[in-house]
Amino acid sequence: MHTALWTDLTSRAPDEVRAAPASLLGFAAWQNGNGALAWCALDQVPQDSSYALANLVAAAVQTGMHPHQWEPSKSLSTERAAEAFVAPQASAEHGTTRPAMGM
């Protein structure tokens, strides 16, 4: 149900505000176990946007975090949560933490 709402809003949103609904679509898709749709949603986040939720969803999908781990993770301290879920910095050696456009 949430994915239908966020899919619709993502498709209607202009580029300058698309990061929020696309990130929420990615989160909803990941929570439903649909990692492929989560990556497709993250592709809709403008590349020049450093939207925190998009980075969080990318880190969860990329590391293979199971959606059932989300509830226990909410009780972590801010520092521990940052260590556990923030995507590593992109580097020339490791590539980016988000998929390339069109993947």
Coordinates of C-alpha atoms in Angstrom, one line a residue:
M1 CA 0.0 0.0 0.0
H2 CA 2.8 2.5 0.9
T3 CA 4.7 1.7 -2.2
A4 CA 1.8 2.6 -4.4
L5 CA 1.4 6.0 -2.8
W6 CA 5.2 6.8 -3.0
T7 CA 5.4 5.5 -6.5
D8 CA 2.7 7.8 -7.6
L9 CA 4.2 10.8 -5.7
T10 CA 7.7 10.1 -7.1
S11 CA 6.4 10.0 -10.6
R12 CA 4.6 13.3 -10.2
A13 CA 7.3 15.2 -8.3
P14 CA 9.5 17.7 -10.1
D15 CA 13.2 17.2 -9.9
E16 CA 13.8 19.7 -7.2
V17 CA 11.5 17.9 -4.7
R18 CA 11.8 14.3 -5.9
A19 CA 14.4 13.2 -3.3
A20 CA 11.8 12.9 -0.5
P21 CA 9.1 10.8 -2.1
A22 CA 11.8 8.7 -4.0
S23 CA 13.6 8.0 -0.7
L24 CA 10.3 7.1 1.0
L25 CA 9.5 4.8 -1.9
G26 CA 12.9 3.1 -1.5
F27 CA 12.3 2.7 2.2
A28 CA 8.8 1.2 1.8
A29 CA 10.0 -1.1 -0.9
W30 CA 13.0 -2.3 1.2
Q31 CA 10.6 -2.8 4.2
N32 CA 8.5 -5.0 1.9
G33 CA 11.6 -7.0 0.9
N34 CA 11.8 -5.6 -2.6
G35 CA 15.4 -4.5 -2.9
A36 CA 15.2 -4.1 -6.6
L37 CA 12.4 -1.5 -6.4
A38 CA 14.3 0.2 -3.6
W39 CA 17.3 0.6 -5.9
C40 CA 15.1 1.9 -8.7
A41 CA 13.6 4.4 -6.3
L42 CA 17.1 5.6 -5.3
D43 CA 17.8 6.1 -9.0
Q44 CA 15.1 8.8 -8.9
V45 CA 16.9 10.8 -6.3
P46 CA 18.8 13.6 -8.1
Q47 CA 22.5 12.9 -8.1
D48 CA 23.3 16.3 -6.7
S49 CA 21.1 15.7 -3.7
S50 CA 22.6 14.5 -0.5
Y51 CA 19.4 13.3 1.0
A52 CA 20.0 11.4 4.3
L53 CA 17.2 9.0 4.0
A54 CA 18.4 8.0 0.5
N55 CA 21.8 7.3 1.9
L56 CA 20.3 5.3 4.8
V57 CA 18.2 3.1 2.4
A58 CA 21.2 2.7 0.1
A59 CA 23.3 1.5 3.1
A60 CA 20.6 -0.9 4.2
V61 CA 20.1 -2.5 0.8
Q62 CA 23.8 -2.5 -0.1
T63 CA 24.8 -4.2 3.2
G64 CA 22.0 -6.8 2.9
M65 CA 20.3 -5.6 6.1
H66 CA 17.1 -7.5 6.7
P67 CA 14.0 -5.3 7.1
H68 CA 13.2 -7.0 10.4
Q69 CA 16.4 -5.4 11.8
W70 CA 14.8 -2.0 11.4
E71 CA 12.8 -2.0 14.7
P72 CA 15.7 -2.9 16.9
S73 CA 17.9 -0.4 15.2
K74 CA 15.7 2.5 16.2
S75 CA 16.8 2.0 19.8
L76 CA 20.5 2.6 19.0
S77 CA 22.2 5.8 20.2
T78 CA 22.8 8.4 17.5
E79 CA 26.5 7.5 17.3
R80 CA 25.8 3.8 17.0
A81 CA 23.1 4.3 14.5
A82 CA 25.4 6.4 12.4
E83 CA 28.1 3.7 12.5
A84 CA 25.6 1.0 11.7
F85 CA 23.6 2.5 8.9
V86 CA 25.4 5.4 7.2
A87 CA 26.9 4.4 3.9
P88 CA 30.6 4.5 3.7
Q89 CA 32.1 7.5 1.8
A90 CA 32.4 6.9 -1.9
S91 CA 35.9 6.6 -3.2
A92 CA 37.6 5.9 -6.5
E93 CA 38.6 2.5 -5.2
H94 CA 35.2 1.3 -4.0
G95 CA 32.8 3.2 -6.3
T96 CA 29.7 4.9 -5.1
T97 CA 27.2 3.7 -2.6
R98 CA 24.3 4.3 -4.9
P99 CA 23.7 2.5 -8.3
A100 CA 24.7 4.2 -11.5
M101 CA 21.8 5.8 -13.4
G102 CA 20.1 3.2 -15.6
M103 CA 20.9 0.2 -13.5

